Amino acid sequence: MHAFGSVFAEVAVDPNVGTIRVRRALGVYGAGRIINPRLAVSRCTGGMVGGIGMALMERTVLDPRDGRPVNAHMADYLVPVNLDIPHVEAHFLKEEDPHVNPLGVKGLGEIALIGMAPAITNAVFHATGKRVRHLPIRVEDML
């Protein structure tokens, strides 16, 4: 009765500097009957972009003295921009589930976001042999 998905990512890691770039990403989702395919693709590609930011850029730094965020404004908080986003595709499986509701639709909510960061960390592991268990993956983790 819930949506499901699988996300695949290909990364390039510069061995000299340790920078990570996502080359391409693919998400395949089973979300029941898709009523508006254009909106669903847009929702999933947007979630995948957010997952790229989660895996490689977004980080809140807390001040140890008072626990307040040091980078509490957008000038110091990194988010992905057009140059950071590779070829991203979202596809949907043909699925008819009459038991969910009369229309057979399921929610797309956060299903696209939550799979992207693990896909990137696994791709980094396969490229470098280094398993990173925290986000974001930083250059220091690759050295």
PDB file of C-alpha atoms in Angstrom, residues 2 12 14 19 28 64 73 77 92 96 125 127:
ATOM      1  CA  HIS A   2       3.024   2.287   0.077  1.00  0.00           C
ATOM      2  CA  ALA A  12      33.448  10.475 -10.237  1.00  0.00           C
ATOM      3  CA  ASP A  14      39.182  12.896  -8.153  1.00  0.00           C
ATOM      4  CA  THR A  19      36.255  15.936  -4.768  1.00  0.00           C
ATOM      5  CA  VAL A  28      12.611   4.139 -10.635  1.00  0.00           C
ATOM      6  CA  PRO A  64      29.987  24.563  20.714  1.00  0.00           C
ATOM      7  CA  HIS A  73      22.024  32.010   6.497  1.00  0.00           C
ATOM      8  CA  TYR A  77      24.910  27.069   3.633  1.00  0.00           C
ATOM      9  CA  PHE A  92       7.612   5.020 -12.965  1.00  0.00           C
ATOM     10  CA  GLU A  96      -2.400  -0.938 -10.532  1.00  0.00           C
ATOM     11  CA  PHE A 125      32.346   3.223  -1.682  1.00  0.00           C
ATOM     12  CA  ALA A 127      34.726   3.980  -6.504  1.00  0.00           C
TER      13      ALA A 127
END
